[in-house]
Amino acid sequence: MTHPAVELDGIWKRFPGVIANAGAGLTVRPGTVHAVLGENGAGKTTLMNCLAGVYRPDEGHIRIDGQEMIFSSPADALGAGIGMVHQEFRLVPTFTVAENVVLGAAPPIIDAAVIERQVGDVAARFGFEVEPDRPVWQLSMGERQRVEILKALWRDARVLILDEPTAVLTPQESVELGEVLRRMVADGRSVIFISHKLDEVVSFCDEATVLRSGETVSASIAVADVNASELARLMVGDVAVETVPIAVAIPGDPALTVDNLTVRDARGLLAVDGVSFEVRSGEIVGIAGVAGNGQRALTDAIAGLEPIEGGTVTVMRTDVTTAPPQRRFAAGLAYVPEDRLGVGLAPKLPITENAVMREFRTLRRGPLLNWASAREFCDRIVERFEVKIGRHDAPLAGLSGGNLQRLLLGRELSGKPDVVVASQPTRGLDVAGVRAIQRLIVQQRDEGTGVLMVSEDLDELLSLADRILVMNAGRIVGEFNAREATRTQIGEAMMGTATEASS
Ligand SMILES: Nc1ncnc2c1ncn2[C@@H]1O[C@H](COP(=O)(O)OP(=O)(O)OP(=O)(O)O)[C@@H](O)[C@H]1O
Ligand SMILES: [Mg+2]
């Protein structure tokens, strides 16, 4: 009889004020892709951190190929064939792909050309496209993820854990990842795949295990026997997930005006090339496009995080082209960046401090923060955005991925902004969370806020936005009325194949 590749049994993991895993179990057969599902905060990442040696479980058993194991570090787990790709990548930006892949793996190989060739060979075996001699800082998120996966494969991981890998991928990259995963399991390895995108689970995975409040509620379901909505029901219990009702927008005056904006990226290339548009009060403008076509430089430049080379940005009649981020905020702009921990949140500071960061001026008493009001403000966000937190004074870093996202959105939307610029606002949220955030964005619009929303999810843009602008190679190449446009029309504009952009 062959043993399961992984067996987790009765795993408990407690943090101050929270039980993350309450006797959870998971059995993964060799040669399969196994999905781990559950709402935000259900305990998925914690359970995987226990398996990958990041945490020692308080109780429970870990068996690998039938052998009881106790891991005291990630290196230990990797030695037993368990590799994990975390939600935040851990790469050295100035090193090349090959250097990052072999970093820390003994024995050191001196000759760059030799390791580049060897890394290239491993990549080719699994059908990865990478350039081993490129420095990592030049790579897209999807390419960086491949480097992380290669790191694990280089160390001959037999079990690869991927925590929401497709959250940072374009739809096309996600399909490619699915193919790589199938190739890995064909080779006898196993993959544990965490995702909130249930249609991906249905197309890539063999089996699924569902966690709820730290417990396993459905173990090893054969994915071939279920569809995405049945999986959703297993995750949230028997509550119907409502769709978001959307009335027709009544746009007012311009809230955000971007005129002939030009921005250069770190490599000195034109990332935004003469872009002009307006977002009016009470409308949602979506930016569609394949990732890496200047969306990030555009939103960062509007928020004041990227220097502007030419053109102007105006928020509610105030020219903020050269203003620092705080002045833009004071002028009425809120920003939900793509990289939540990079510029949006401070992981080491307590949850309350992160929640009130924007409101420091209104919540202070003398030179100090008024803690009682700060706590109240934080609680309002927690309640309205259904953020699951343990203690208020715990560092933000302890929140689950989806809960971080809810807190950031809550903070940005609570300041009653005139303009919200949001990048991928529903990324990493569970099914109910996506609906909740979408509802709040529409509500914000109906209260008169102008919303600029960047998303790679065309269906999301088509259902939420009033107008859709398509970005390609740093330019706006099409404008569509979201109520009338079709996926095909927008898709063609995104690929730069449309003969003529309609409006
Ligand atoms: N290091 C930590 N310190 C304190 N609490 C933690 C820590 N890690 C996780 N938690 C808590 O444990 C619970 C489970 O979190 P976990 O990250 O495992 O959820 P998840 O299922 O991965 O959710 P998501 O889908 O949002 O990523 C959450 O309530 C979280 O706040
Ligand atoms: Mg998680």
Tab-separated table of C-alpha atoms in Angstrom, residues 16-273:
chain	number	residue	atom	x	y	z
A	16	PRO	CA	-2.862	35.171	21.527
A	17	GLY	CA	-6.625	35.579	21.376
A	18	VAL	CA	-7.127	33.359	18.281
A	19	ILE	CA	-7.286	29.664	17.587
A	20	ALA	CA	-6.061	29.398	14.005
A	21	ASN	CA	-6.197	25.606	13.704
A	22	ALA	CA	-8.547	23.571	15.887
A	23	GLY	CA	-7.773	19.946	15.190
A	24	ALA	CA	-7.477	20.338	11.412
A	25	GLY	CA	-6.582	17.388	9.209
A	26	LEU	CA	-5.432	16.952	5.620
A	27	THR	CA	-4.462	13.931	3.545
A	28	VAL	CA	-2.712	14.401	0.217
A	29	ARG	CA	-2.130	11.463	-2.132
A	30	PRO	CA	1.070	11.322	-4.174
A	31	GLY	CA	0.715	12.493	-7.754
A	32	THR	CA	-2.242	14.789	-7.093
A	33	VAL	CA	-3.007	18.491	-6.900
A	34	HIS	CA	-4.926	19.021	-3.676
A	35	ALA	CA	-6.845	22.239	-3.020
A	36	VAL	CA	-7.135	23.691	0.490
A	37	LEU	CA	-10.180	25.955	0.643
A	38	GLY	CA	-11.895	28.127	3.204
A	39	GLU	CA	-13.014	31.644	3.997
A	40	ASN	CA	-10.596	34.417	4.962
A	41	GLY	CA	-9.150	33.525	8.337
A	42	ALA	CA	-10.231	29.866	8.173
A	43	GLY	CA	-6.687	28.735	8.994
A	44	LYS	CA	-5.314	27.662	5.585
A	45	THR	CA	-2.019	29.549	5.683
A	46	THR	CA	-1.398	28.597	9.312
A	47	LEU	CA	-1.958	24.905	8.583
A	48	MET	CA	0.480	25.083	5.679
A	49	ASN	CA	3.014	26.938	7.815
A	50	CYS	CA	2.815	24.030	10.263
A	51	LEU	CA	3.493	21.582	7.442
A	52	ALA	CA	6.344	23.689	6.036
A	53	GLY	CA	8.179	24.046	9.353
A	54	VAL	CA	7.424	27.757	9.814
A	55	TYR	CA	5.352	27.007	12.951
A	56	ARG	CA	5.422	24.107	15.378
A	57	PRO	CA	1.811	22.993	15.928
A	58	ASP	CA	0.675	23.001	19.583
A	59	GLU	CA	-0.732	19.519	19.078
A	60	GLY	CA	-1.162	17.015	16.276
A	61	HIS	CA	0.786	14.778	13.952
A	62	ILE	CA	2.578	15.340	10.666
A	63	ARG	CA	3.342	12.272	8.592
A	64	ILE	CA	5.276	12.383	5.319
A	65	ASP	CA	5.121	9.180	3.265
A	66	GLY	CA	3.845	7.450	6.402
A	67	GLN	CA	6.693	8.678	8.611
A	68	GLU	CA	6.000	10.811	11.676
A	69	MET	CA	7.906	14.105	11.447
A	70	ILE	CA	8.636	17.062	13.678
A	71	PHE	CA	9.960	20.100	11.822
A	72	SER	CA	11.724	22.868	13.668
A	73	SER	CA	12.454	25.060	10.655
A	74	PRO	CA	11.544	25.501	6.984
A	75	ALA	CA	14.954	24.045	6.129
A	76	ASP	CA	14.004	20.932	8.079
A	77	ALA	CA	10.765	20.564	6.143
A	78	LEU	CA	12.546	21.150	2.859
A	79	GLY	CA	14.994	18.401	3.820
A	80	ALA	CA	11.955	16.103	4.053
A	81	GLY	CA	10.785	17.253	0.611
A	82	ILE	CA	8.244	19.936	1.616
A	83	GLY	CA	8.628	23.281	-0.200
A	84	MET	CA	6.342	26.275	0.207
A	85	VAL	CA	5.844	29.352	-1.940
A	86	HIS	CA	4.470	32.070	0.356
A	87	GLN	CA	2.075	34.863	-0.531
A	88	GLU	CA	4.909	37.360	-0.264
A	89	PHE	CA	7.957	36.370	-2.225
A	90	ARG	CA	11.343	36.079	-0.551
A	91	LEU	CA	13.776	36.885	-3.346
A	92	VAL	CA	16.864	39.083	-3.543
A	93	PRO	CA	15.998	41.699	-6.195
A	94	THR	CA	19.574	42.432	-7.263
A	95	PHE	CA	20.479	38.757	-7.771
A	96	THR	CA	19.795	36.943	-11.011
A	97	VAL	CA	17.156	34.263	-11.389
A	98	ALA	CA	19.816	31.540	-11.201
A	99	GLU	CA	21.483	33.072	-8.145
A	100	ASN	CA	18.146	33.273	-6.330
A	101	VAL	CA	17.301	29.683	-7.202
A	102	VAL	CA	20.515	28.219	-5.793
A	103	LEU	CA	20.886	30.717	-2.926
A	104	GLY	CA	21.501	28.843	0.312
A	105	ALA	CA	21.535	25.408	-1.347
A	106	ALA	CA	24.806	23.572	-0.715
A	107	PRO	CA	27.289	23.133	-2.249
A	108	PRO	CA	28.067	26.586	-3.589
A	109	ILE	CA	28.764	26.648	-7.298
A	110	ILE	CA	31.109	29.423	-8.333
A	111	ASP	CA	30.664	29.612	-12.081
A	112	ALA	CA	27.625	31.738	-13.004
A	113	ALA	CA	27.360	30.192	-16.472
A	114	VAL	CA	27.196	26.702	-14.971
A	115	ILE	CA	24.394	27.479	-12.546
A	116	GLU	CA	22.520	29.413	-15.197
A	117	ARG	CA	22.611	26.394	-17.472
A	118	GLN	CA	21.587	24.014	-14.699
A	119	VAL	CA	18.717	26.234	-13.580
A	120	GLY	CA	17.682	26.564	-17.228
A	121	ASP	CA	17.592	22.763	-17.492
A	122	VAL	CA	15.368	22.344	-14.441
A	123	ALA	CA	13.068	25.072	-15.750
A	124	ALA	CA	12.838	23.414	-19.156
A	125	ARG	CA	12.006	20.050	-17.593
A	126	PHE	CA	8.856	21.540	-16.046
A	127	GLY	CA	8.011	23.752	-18.981
A	128	PHE	CA	8.868	27.056	-17.301
A	129	GLU	CA	9.883	30.037	-19.327
A	130	VAL	CA	12.606	31.914	-17.454
A	131	GLU	CA	15.799	33.708	-18.344
A	132	PRO	CA	18.309	32.515	-15.723
A	133	ASP	CA	20.637	35.502	-16.165
A	134	ARG	CA	18.000	38.248	-15.653
A	135	PRO	CA	18.085	40.155	-12.337
A	136	VAL	CA	14.927	39.556	-10.341
A	137	TRP	CA	14.022	43.241	-9.982
A	138	GLN	CA	13.300	43.316	-13.715
A	139	LEU	CA	10.753	40.502	-13.528
A	140	SER	CA	6.957	40.632	-13.378
A	141	MET	CA	5.141	39.108	-10.416
A	142	GLY	CA	4.372	36.003	-12.460
A	143	GLU	CA	8.028	35.554	-13.388
A	144	ARG	CA	9.094	36.020	-9.758
A	145	GLN	CA	6.689	33.345	-8.728
A	146	ARG	CA	8.324	30.939	-11.176
A	147	VAL	CA	11.656	31.665	-9.510
A	148	GLU	CA	10.142	30.756	-6.127
A	149	ILE	CA	8.753	27.511	-7.520
A	150	LEU	CA	12.095	26.727	-9.160
A	151	LYS	CA	13.809	27.238	-5.803
A	152	ALA	CA	11.704	24.456	-4.348
A	153	LEU	CA	12.134	22.176	-7.370
A	154	TRP	CA	15.893	22.779	-7.352
A	155	ARG	CA	15.905	21.358	-3.817
A	156	ASP	CA	13.880	18.441	-5.160
A	157	ALA	CA	10.686	19.177	-3.211
A	158	ARG	CA	8.296	16.223	-3.448
A	159	VAL	CA	5.427	18.283	-2.069
A	160	LEU	CA	4.986	21.862	-3.212
A	161	ILE	CA	2.675	24.178	-1.261
A	162	LEU	CA	1.399	27.216	-3.157
A	163	ASP	CA	-0.456	29.813	-1.062
A	164	GLU	CA	-2.801	31.735	-3.358
A	165	PRO	CA	-0.354	31.625	-6.253
A	166	THR	CA	-2.777	32.916	-8.854
A	167	ALA	CA	-3.667	36.044	-6.863
A	168	VAL	CA	-0.678	37.775	-8.476
A	169	LEU	CA	-1.041	36.213	-11.934
A	170	THR	CA	-2.774	37.353	-15.074
A	171	PRO	CA	-5.478	34.983	-16.337
A	172	GLN	CA	-3.082	33.706	-19.012
A	173	GLU	CA	-0.276	33.132	-16.473
A	174	SER	CA	-2.729	31.249	-14.263
A	175	VAL	CA	-3.517	28.859	-17.091
A	176	GLU	CA	0.219	28.320	-17.640
A	177	LEU	CA	0.756	27.667	-13.947
A	178	GLY	CA	-1.987	25.041	-14.095
A	179	GLU	CA	-0.074	23.278	-16.862
A	180	VAL	CA	3.167	23.351	-14.850
A	181	LEU	CA	1.346	21.871	-11.856
A	182	ARG	CA	-0.034	19.027	-13.957
A	183	ARG	CA	3.510	18.317	-15.164
A	184	MET	CA	4.789	18.253	-11.593
A	185	VAL	CA	2.239	15.732	-10.428
A	186	ALA	CA	2.726	13.591	-13.530
A	187	ASP	CA	6.242	13.245	-12.170
A	188	GLY	CA	4.868	11.723	-8.924
A	189	ARG	CA	5.091	14.902	-6.855
A	190	SER	CA	2.177	16.440	-4.998
A	191	VAL	CA	0.944	19.993	-4.979
A	192	ILE	CA	-1.126	21.715	-2.309
A	193	PHE	CA	-2.962	24.613	-3.886
A	194	ILE	CA	-4.696	27.380	-1.923
A	195	SER	CA	-7.056	29.610	-3.888
A	196	HIS	CA	-10.268	31.582	-3.569
A	197	LYS	CA	-10.903	31.248	-7.289
A	198	LEU	CA	-13.071	28.193	-7.413
A	199	ASP	CA	-13.151	27.793	-11.170
A	200	GLU	CA	-9.364	27.352	-11.051
A	201	VAL	CA	-9.748	24.745	-8.347
A	202	VAL	CA	-12.182	22.892	-10.570
A	203	SER	CA	-9.835	22.993	-13.552
A	204	PHE	CA	-6.427	22.278	-11.869
A	205	CYS	CA	-7.131	20.151	-8.815
A	206	ASP	CA	-7.886	16.477	-8.177
A	207	GLU	CA	-9.113	16.711	-4.599
A	208	ALA	CA	-10.131	19.451	-2.187
A	209	THR	CA	-10.250	19.843	1.586
A	210	VAL	CA	-12.315	22.613	3.138
A	211	LEU	CA	-11.474	24.365	6.422
A	212	ARG	CA	-13.888	26.419	8.479
A	213	SER	CA	-12.865	28.196	11.709
A	214	GLY	CA	-9.706	26.112	11.926
A	215	GLU	CA	-11.396	22.753	11.496
A	216	THR	CA	-11.619	20.435	8.527
A	217	VAL	CA	-15.269	20.339	7.470
A	218	SER	CA	-14.924	18.366	4.205
A	219	ALA	CA	-11.880	16.205	3.555
A	220	SER	CA	-10.528	15.029	0.202
A	221	ILE	CA	-13.570	15.702	-1.960
A	222	ALA	CA	-13.085	14.444	-5.514
A	223	VAL	CA	-13.150	17.671	-7.527
A	224	ALA	CA	-14.474	15.880	-10.623
A	225	ASP	CA	-17.743	15.308	-8.750
A	226	VAL	CA	-18.459	18.942	-7.813
A	227	ASN	CA	-18.768	22.348	-9.466
A	228	ALA	CA	-17.635	25.785	-8.312
A	229	SER	CA	-20.913	26.715	-6.642
A	230	GLU	CA	-21.021	23.460	-4.688
A	231	LEU	CA	-17.506	24.190	-3.452
A	232	ALA	CA	-18.604	27.688	-2.432
A	233	ARG	CA	-21.473	26.193	-0.455
A	234	LEU	CA	-19.100	23.806	1.347
A	235	MET	CA	-16.949	26.776	2.330
A	236	VAL	CA	-19.539	29.169	3.659
A	237	GLY	CA	-22.250	26.760	4.757
A	238	ASP	CA	-25.773	27.121	3.476
A	239	VAL	CA	-25.934	30.866	2.990
A	240	ALA	CA	-26.770	32.203	-0.421
A	241	VAL	CA	-24.140	34.511	-1.888
A	242	GLU	CA	-26.080	37.456	-3.276
A	243	THR	CA	-25.001	39.267	-6.365
A	244	VAL	CA	-24.451	43.005	-6.160
A	245	PRO	CA	-27.404	45.116	-7.301
A	246	ILE	CA	-26.181	48.059	-9.336
A	247	ALA	CA	-28.198	51.082	-10.362
A	248	VAL	CA	-27.227	53.291	-13.278
A	249	ALA	CA	-24.627	55.884	-12.286
A	250	ILE	CA	-25.447	59.574	-12.124
A	251	PRO	CA	-22.017	61.134	-12.674
A	252	GLY	CA	-21.376	64.668	-11.476
A	253	ASP	CA	-18.392	66.986	-11.852
A	254	PRO	CA	-14.865	65.696	-12.512
A	255	ALA	CA	-13.356	64.329	-9.290
A	256	LEU	CA	-10.068	63.153	-10.769
A	257	THR	CA	-8.533	64.540	-13.925
A	258	VAL	CA	-5.417	63.050	-15.467
A	259	ASP	CA	-4.059	65.075	-18.337
A	260	ASN	CA	-1.357	63.900	-20.731
A	261	LEU	CA	0.405	61.999	-17.945
A	262	THR	CA	3.858	60.547	-18.580
A	263	VAL	CA	5.740	58.320	-16.136
A	264	ARG	CA	9.047	56.474	-16.520
A	265	ASP	CA	9.718	53.168	-14.770
A	266	ALA	CA	12.887	52.132	-12.873
A	267	ARG	CA	14.483	51.071	-16.150
A	268	GLY	CA	13.912	54.489	-17.674
A	269	LEU	CA	11.245	53.233	-20.083
A	270	LEU	CA	7.943	55.027	-20.630
A	271	ALA	CA	5.501	53.131	-18.426
A	272	VAL	CA	2.697	55.667	-18.868
A	273	ASP	CA	2.743	57.398	-22.200
